[in-house]
Amino acid sequence: MEPCSLACLGAVLGSIVLAAGTEARWATFSQPGWQSGQKPGEDTQISVILALRQRNLAFLEERAQRVSDPSSPEYGQYLSHSEVSALAGPSEEAVMVVKDFLDGASGGHYRFSKAHDFAIFYCSITCTERLFSTTLLLQHGPQSPPVSRIRAATPISLPISVSSVLDGISLNAPILMPRRPKPFVLTPFLYPASGRLAPRIDPLLVAGDGFLMLRFVAYCANGEVNRDRLEQGVCSSSGERPTRIVSFEILVVQEPSVQKVVSMPAVPLVLGQRAGNCGQQVGCVEFNATLGSILNYMTTRVVIRAFFNDGSVTDFSNPTEVRPVWPLPYTTPDFLSRHYNMPLNMPVQHPRNAISVAEFLGQYYNPADLETFFRVMGIQSWPQTAQPWTLGPDVPQTGSVLGGEAQLDLQYIMAMAANVSTWFWSVPGKELATTQEPFLQWLFEVADHNETTAPLVHSVSYIDDEESVPVWFQRRVDVEFMKLALRGVSVLVASGDDGASGYRIRHGNTQFCNRARPGFPASSPWVTSVGGTQLSNVASPVCGYTSDSMVVNCREEGEVACSSDRGGLITTGGGFSNTFPMPWYQREAVGKYLRQADSPLPAAEDPWQFNRSGRAYPDISAVANNYLIWMGDGLESTAGTSASTPLIAAMVAHWNELRLQRGEPQLGFLNPLLYTLAKAHPDAFNDVIIGDNRCGISECCERGFGAARGWDATTGIGSPKFDKVTELLRLRVPSAGVASLSSCMAATPRPAPWPVWMGAVILAGVTTMGCAFVVKTRRRGNAGTHALHKGLLERT
Ligand SMILES: *[C@@H]1O[C@H](CO)[C@@H](O)[C@H](O)[C@H]1NC(C)=O
Ligand SMILES: *[C@@H]1O[C@H](CO)[C@@H](O)[C@H](O)[C@H]1NC(C)=O
Ligand SMILES: *[C@@H]1O[C@H](CO)[C@@H](O)[C@H](O)[C@H]1NC(C)=O
Ligand SMILES: *[C@@H]1O[C@H](CO)[C@@H](O)[C@H](O)[C@H]1NC(C)=O
């Protein structure tokens, strides 16, 4: 509907109020896992974000394509904040309609974003219910610690003049949450008090880099659990004439072809001990052992038996009593630096080179932990950038957690991009108590920062199943990302940790294995979606080959799709959007995947459906598991595409640095460049060809997507070889430069098309030297900008 002119406004506003409640975007809030609870207090203040409908979006989208396409003459010619606002912003009439509507509320206040594309309205529950003709209830979700939000429990009704100038409002918007697995906690296992002879191993083994830890209790000859400590003699108090246990034998089986037998005398020198949990009033003793020299990467199982002093021996324990584990190296900044050939402690310097991590829901970080992490990991820092600049709160709030998410994001971004200016963009902002929709709120805040202040890269680790996010919300968020692409901002989004079937299969809900469930915002065509890999020594099919006469063991380690059934703890998200069609930059790469035979896709008639025409993700990947982070009083290991995302963000900061130092624009929206590079220079990426994403965090489904040569729906184009990609970016030369050095000197900082370089790297390499030098001497300082940049930020 055309926005109404001013003349007709009064007429519409004065006329009958038409219910807009039948449209999906005005529907009652509903989201799997969330239930309505009680009524919030009438005087509770809440905020409502109104997303105004914008203009010229098709035109802007075309423009966004050109400024991010390396083969376009307009590549890198980003628009300013005010240019985007002027083009996309709603009409004055639309703004008037919303103003009049909000002025009609019985109380409250509101403000618009600079571009008038969002409004935020604050009022009491009663006032809000009346204005939006709905009923508000508290909603309780699967969040830990519990968070409740206020949402519309009946459809929203608005005058048609108002609903027609809005995309939607936050009262029924989805609640996006971090999807990280809970930290690994060793809960005491309840051992049977009697009825067996073989020792019992706690099913939860701990596996690390080349070692295993196990805990077990022993059973005596009479079938009772052992209550004696090692110094007393194991089983020395069992019965009249006790038979004591003198040693244990542990057999470690690592598939396919490694066995290791460890004999452990029952003495305090080799075993640890503490009180075990064998039921009430049974004071059993639990032993623990650490086994070293274990091979990494292999599926590892453990059994144990006991030797008595009369020469008798028990059976081995049942191998199925213990979950298999996969010993793996730990991921540290040093490891990542070696694995990806990324410089550590090489400071980025350009004052515009800033990165932001978005954190929602009261996640906060601890500055002391960050310092300790740097010290423990041998990372250098510089006073100006040693701590992030905080937007919004970073203080323990009621209901907030010392954020594993926030700590992970910050520790790795700041370690891998030394001296980068980091924004800790924490939402909800000042209005913690009332902010109901952190994601829209974040977009509102991001939209209000212009190019003098805005970070060039955003790292976002929040996701939900696309199907539980209303379509209007997805489209609006996608448009905001497109506007950021126009402005030359890179948005990196984690592809999710629940494989192809999504979050809902968690907790044994394998009925949701019935089809692919893409995740949002990973499925937005205007973000770079980052998947997860893990290291393996079976990174190509031949490595796992076994036959009657041969076992092929590979020594080299490589990346495979991260999956919980190979010890990855999470499974890389990936798939095809049901909302967004496949964008231009990936059609060729994804088309090949749809036709390949390495890992054939479920047939069209297979009941497990996925959308062949949808936006396919992830775009790129990196190692996502076994990250060591400093949490409070020690190191913890964690996994997630929320680890690989900040890592890629740090790489982008280095790449942006290279360009900014030469007076060139930053990389902006990355995907067209990434797919172009992967096609022209496949050797600049680690192509991941083993693994799949049919599992989730613990459950596995039958179907998922498989890794394959080239792009695939588990790891995208693979992980970047940082040094190779850097070299390609360094060799890039303005097409003018190829012609002659003088035209090179005259070249503006605006970049020229890239295809010349794509084909003629050697020629370009020679010419670039001159160009790079010339451009460098032309570089202008930006100190003033930087001061402004800092002055605007608040520290809490
Ligand atoms: C047993 O576990 C404790 C911690 O619970 C640890 O300090 C000790 O080193 C372990 N002992 C062995 C032999 O693994
Ligand atoms: C760190 O970055 C700032 C700009 O943010 C720059 O002024 C400073 O020189 C850099 N420090 C080092 C050691 O390169
Ligand atoms: C960017 O925003 C800041 C603060 O709002 C303002 O001072 C500055 O003039 C703006 N710059 C441009 C180019 O609009
Ligand atoms: C598949 O994706 C397209 C967008 O590319 C969408 O229009 C269509 O509805 C989707 N199909 C299903 C079954 O969801």
Coordinates of N, CA and C and ligand atoms in Angstrom, one line a residue, residues 347-349 351 382 384 419 421 786, ligand 2:
P347 N 50.8 -6.1 15.8 CA 49.7 -5.2 16.1 C 49.1 -4.6 14.8
V348 N 47.8 -4.6 14.7 CA 47.1 -3.8 13.7 C 47.2 -2.3 14.2
Q349 N 47.2 -1.4 13.3 CA 47.6 0.0 13.7 C 46.6 1.0 13.2
P351 N 43.7 3.4 12.8 CA 42.7 3.8 13.8 C 41.3 3.4 13.4
W382 N 48.7 -3.8 24.2 CA 49.1 -2.4 24.3 C 48.1 -1.6 25.0
Q384 N 46.5 1.1 25.0 CA 45.3 1.7 24.3 C 44.2 0.7 24.1
N419 N 46.2 -5.7 19.2 CA 46.0 -4.2 19.2 C 44.8 -3.7 18.4
S421 N 41.1 -2.4 17.9 CA 40.2 -1.8 18.8 C 38.9 -2.6 18.8
H786 N 40.3 9.3 15.1 CA 40.5 8.3 16.2 C 40.0 8.9 17.5
Ligands
LIG2 C1 47.7 0.3 18.2 O1 46.7 0.8 17.5 C2 46.6 2.3 17.6 C3 45.4 2.7 16.8 O2 44.2 2.1 17.4 C4 47.9 2.9 17.1 O3 47.8 4.3 17.2 C5 49.1 2.3 17.8 O4 50.2 2.8 17.2 C6 49.0 0.8 17.7 N1 50.1 0.2 18.5 C7 51.1 -0.4 18.0 C8 52.1 -1.0 19.0 O5 51.3 -0.6 16.8

